[in-house]
Amino acid sequence: MNKLFFYIPGVYSIYTRYKGIKGTIAFIFKYIMICFMGSQAYEQFFNGFYFILGMFLMFTMYEFGYIQNDAETIKYEEYPTMRLTDDDLVFYEKHKGSIYASRLFYMLLLIAISYAIGIKILIIILAVTTIPVFLIYNHIRCKWNLHIHVILMFLRYAVPVFFSCNFANLALSCWMLAVHPLLIFMELSVKGKFGYQNKFLKKYILHVFDEKHVNTFRVKYFTVLLLGTILVAVYNIELKGFIWLSLYCWIFYVLVFLVERKKFRNN
């Protein structure tokens, strides 16, 4: 069987969303590392096994939605984004039963392990909501897709972090929302995806949606977030752990900005 990516959690994401060296680097630094840094906000509660468990559970469920989007939703779209080859789609149609059954088995196994080791039931339920939210996202195409997309991104980034320390609070939720989902929502709101465009953001925040302006916007965004995090931590020392998460994101996007600027100059 040469289509194992359909069956192994995480591999499907790399195959369809993070191809090549650049994609792999993006996968590590824009997802794995952000989740890891978020889990260190309350490092005294961090559990490495819980973190890995939450990551695999999220991959298993999130890829339910990815597979359906890439193989089923495209059938009803006028201009679909093709992430699977014709050969992949033929394999999917022949083996979709075993593909979804294996994913369901992994999901139930990981949920059972999570419950057995004492992961709080509300965190498990939050993780499981990924599937119905993704199903809704895949079955509608309107301006609300962008808002549902924010929920999906939040679950994707927050669930492994909640697992890692086995609790969730408002501060942790807000920071995990801010470090990626909110940023992407603002960018796509300017781009006008799904027929929705935020005129306020386009006029005052991000005037032009292209690589150069987006990279500049991200540096400004994380500069504000970092300064805001430091200010909040001054008044509440218990939140000092969030400084490292914000600092990591700021350093990462500054480096991206510098690399891309050099590339533009060379061209």
Short mmCIF file of C-alpha atoms in Angstrom, two decimals, residues 27-225:
data_model
loop_
_atom_site.label_atom_id
_atom_site.label_comp_id
_atom_site.label_asym_id
_atom_site.label_seq_id
_atom_site.Cartn_x
_atom_site.Cartn_y
_atom_site.Cartn_z
CA PHE A 27 5.00 22.94 9.96
CA ILE A 28 7.57 22.71 12.74
CA PHE A 29 8.00 26.39 13.55
CA LYS A 30 4.48 27.70 12.87
CA TYR A 31 2.60 24.86 14.53
CA ILE A 32 4.61 22.39 16.62
CA MET A 33 6.81 25.03 18.22
CA ILE A 34 3.98 27.51 18.83
CA CYS A 35 1.97 24.79 20.57
CA PHE A 36 5.03 23.76 22.57
CA MET A 37 5.82 27.32 23.62
CA GLY A 38 2.18 27.81 24.58
CA SER A 39 2.36 24.72 26.76
CA GLN A 40 5.30 26.28 28.61
CA ALA A 41 3.21 29.24 29.79
CA TYR A 42 2.43 27.15 32.86
CA GLU A 43 5.57 25.04 32.81
CA GLN A 44 4.99 23.75 36.33
CA PHE A 45 2.01 21.80 34.99
CA PHE A 46 3.59 20.68 31.71
CA ASN A 47 3.54 16.97 30.89
CA GLY A 48 5.36 15.90 27.74
CA PHE A 49 3.34 12.72 27.25
CA TYR A 50 0.07 14.63 27.58
CA PHE A 51 1.33 17.12 25.00
CA ILE A 52 2.18 14.40 22.46
CA LEU A 53 -1.12 12.65 23.15
CA GLY A 54 -3.06 15.86 22.55
CA MET A 55 -1.11 16.53 19.38
CA PHE A 56 -1.85 13.09 17.92
CA LEU A 57 -5.51 13.31 18.91
CA MET A 58 -5.79 16.68 17.20
CA PHE A 59 -4.09 15.40 14.05
CA THR A 60 -6.42 12.40 13.95
CA MET A 61 -9.57 14.50 14.19
CA TYR A 62 -8.44 17.51 12.19
CA GLU A 63 -7.45 15.27 9.31
CA PHE A 64 -10.97 13.86 9.24
CA GLY A 65 -11.93 17.30 8.01
CA TYR A 66 -8.92 17.66 5.73
CA ILE A 67 -9.65 14.36 3.97
CA GLN A 68 -13.32 15.14 3.54
CA ASN A 69 -12.49 18.61 2.25
CA ASP A 70 -9.91 17.33 -0.23
CA ALA A 71 -11.87 14.32 -1.50
CA GLU A 72 -15.57 15.08 -0.99
CA THR A 73 -16.13 18.84 -0.78
CA ILE A 74 -14.26 19.40 -4.04
CA LYS A 75 -17.02 17.50 -5.86
CA TYR A 76 -19.41 20.39 -5.24
CA GLU A 77 -17.06 23.33 -5.80
CA GLU A 78 -16.78 25.18 -9.08
CA TYR A 79 -13.10 25.99 -8.62
CA PRO A 80 -11.79 23.49 -6.05
CA THR A 81 -8.28 23.50 -4.61
CA MET A 82 -6.82 20.15 -5.67
CA ARG A 83 -4.47 18.82 -3.01
CA LEU A 84 -4.75 15.15 -4.01
CA THR A 85 -3.69 13.63 -7.32
CA ASP A 86 -6.10 11.69 -9.53
CA ASP A 87 -4.41 8.50 -8.34
CA ASP A 88 -4.93 9.54 -4.71
CA LEU A 89 -8.62 10.20 -5.35
CA VAL A 90 -9.10 6.82 -7.04
CA PHE A 91 -7.50 5.13 -4.03
CA TYR A 92 -9.69 7.14 -1.68
CA GLU A 93 -12.90 6.13 -3.45
CA LYS A 94 -11.91 2.46 -3.27
CA HIS A 95 -10.80 2.51 0.35
CA LYS A 96 -12.73 5.33 2.01
CA GLY A 97 -14.37 2.87 4.39
CA SER A 98 -11.05 1.63 5.77
CA ILE A 99 -9.61 5.15 5.80
CA TYR A 100 -12.36 6.57 8.00
CA ALA A 101 -12.55 3.38 10.09
CA SER A 102 -8.83 3.59 10.89
CA ARG A 103 -9.17 7.26 11.80
CA LEU A 104 -12.15 6.49 14.03
CA PHE A 105 -10.21 3.68 15.70
CA TYR A 106 -7.24 5.96 16.43
CA MET A 107 -9.55 8.66 17.75
CA LEU A 108 -11.42 6.32 20.10
CA LEU A 109 -8.17 4.76 21.29
CA LEU A 110 -6.59 8.14 22.03
CA ILE A 111 -9.75 9.35 23.77
CA ALA A 112 -9.80 6.19 25.90
CA ILE A 113 -6.15 6.68 26.85
CA SER A 114 -6.78 10.35 27.63
CA TYR A 115 -9.69 9.50 29.90
CA ALA A 116 -7.79 6.66 31.58
CA ILE A 117 -4.81 8.84 32.52
CA GLY A 118 -7.02 11.58 33.92
CA ILE A 119 -7.31 14.22 31.20
CA LYS A 120 -10.28 16.36 32.16
CA ILE A 121 -13.45 15.38 30.34
CA LEU A 122 -14.20 18.97 29.26
CA ILE A 123 -10.84 19.15 27.48
CA ILE A 124 -11.55 15.86 25.72
CA ILE A 125 -15.00 17.11 24.69
CA LEU A 126 -13.44 20.33 23.39
CA ALA A 127 -11.07 18.26 21.26
CA VAL A 128 -13.90 16.11 19.88
CA THR A 129 -15.88 19.19 18.79
CA THR A 130 -13.27 19.61 16.05
CA ILE A 131 -15.03 17.04 13.87
CA PRO A 132 -18.57 18.54 13.86
CA VAL A 133 -17.15 22.05 13.44
CA PHE A 134 -15.08 20.88 10.47
CA LEU A 135 -18.13 19.13 8.96
CA ILE A 136 -20.06 22.40 9.12
CA TYR A 137 -17.10 24.25 7.62
CA ASN A 138 -16.90 21.78 4.73
CA HIS A 139 -20.60 21.94 3.93
CA ILE A 140 -21.16 25.68 3.69
CA ARG A 141 -19.52 28.27 1.50
CA CYS A 142 -20.32 31.80 2.62
CA LYS A 143 -18.88 34.60 4.74
CA TRP A 144 -19.44 32.52 7.88
CA ASN A 145 -16.76 30.07 6.75
CA LEU A 146 -14.10 32.56 7.77
CA HIS A 147 -15.51 32.78 11.29
CA ILE A 148 -15.80 28.99 11.55
CA HIS A 149 -12.21 28.80 10.32
CA VAL A 150 -11.13 30.83 13.36
CA ILE A 151 -12.78 28.26 15.65
CA LEU A 152 -11.04 25.41 13.85
CA MET A 153 -7.64 27.08 14.07
CA PHE A 154 -8.19 27.83 17.74
CA LEU A 155 -9.00 24.17 18.46
CA ARG A 156 -6.00 23.03 16.45
CA TYR A 157 -3.59 25.22 18.39
CA ALA A 158 -5.20 25.19 21.82
CA VAL A 159 -6.13 21.53 22.34
CA PRO A 160 -2.54 20.17 22.51
CA VAL A 161 -1.68 23.00 24.93
CA PHE A 162 -4.70 22.28 27.14
CA PHE A 163 -3.75 18.59 27.12
CA SER A 164 -0.15 19.35 28.09
CA CYS A 165 -1.11 20.99 31.38
CA ASN A 166 -4.54 19.33 31.76
CA PHE A 167 -6.40 22.57 32.30
CA ALA A 168 -7.65 25.58 30.41
CA ASN A 169 -8.32 29.12 31.54
CA LEU A 170 -9.22 32.44 29.96
CA ALA A 171 -5.66 33.75 29.77
CA LEU A 172 -4.33 30.64 28.03
CA SER A 173 -7.29 30.60 25.64
CA CYS A 174 -6.82 34.26 24.73
CA TRP A 175 -3.12 33.87 24.00
CA MET A 176 -3.62 30.75 21.88
CA LEU A 177 -6.30 32.64 19.96
CA ALA A 178 -4.03 35.64 19.46
CA VAL A 179 -0.82 33.91 18.34
CA HIS A 180 -2.29 32.48 15.14
CA PRO A 181 -6.08 32.18 14.62
CA LEU A 182 -6.80 35.89 15.11
CA LEU A 183 -3.82 36.88 12.97
CA ILE A 184 -4.93 34.67 10.06
CA PHE A 185 -8.53 35.84 10.43
CA MET A 186 -7.42 39.46 10.05
CA GLU A 187 -5.31 38.65 7.00
CA LEU A 188 -8.03 36.63 5.24
CA SER A 189 -10.57 39.32 6.11
CA VAL A 190 -8.50 41.75 4.07
CA LYS A 191 -7.95 39.23 1.28
CA GLY A 192 -11.70 38.77 0.97
CA LYS A 193 -11.88 34.99 1.29
CA PHE A 194 -15.32 33.31 1.15
CA GLY A 195 -16.87 36.54 -0.08
CA TYR A 196 -16.19 38.41 3.17
CA GLN A 197 -13.96 41.47 3.37
CA ASN A 198 -13.50 43.68 6.41
CA LYS A 199 -13.27 47.23 5.09
CA PHE A 200 -12.02 48.62 8.40
CA LEU A 201 -9.06 46.22 8.51
CA LYS A 202 -8.26 46.86 4.86
CA LYS A 203 -8.35 50.63 5.32
CA TYR A 204 -6.48 50.97 8.60
CA ILE A 205 -4.52 47.75 9.28
CA LEU A 206 -3.46 45.93 6.11
CA HIS A 207 -3.97 47.96 2.95
CA VAL A 208 -2.63 45.47 0.42
CA PHE A 209 -2.71 41.68 0.66
CA ASP A 210 0.59 40.46 -0.76
CA GLU A 211 3.63 38.72 0.68
CA LYS A 212 5.58 41.92 1.37
CA HIS A 213 2.75 43.73 3.17
CA VAL A 214 1.63 40.61 5.05
CA ASN A 215 5.14 40.01 6.43
CA THR A 216 5.35 43.63 7.56
CA PHE A 217 1.92 43.40 9.17
CA ARG A 218 2.91 40.25 11.08
CA VAL A 219 5.98 41.93 12.55
CA LYS A 220 3.86 44.87 13.70
CA TYR A 221 1.17 42.54 15.05
CA PHE A 222 3.59 40.53 17.18
CA THR A 223 5.42 43.64 18.31
CA VAL A 224 2.14 44.92 19.73
CA LEU A 225 1.33 41.49 21.18
#
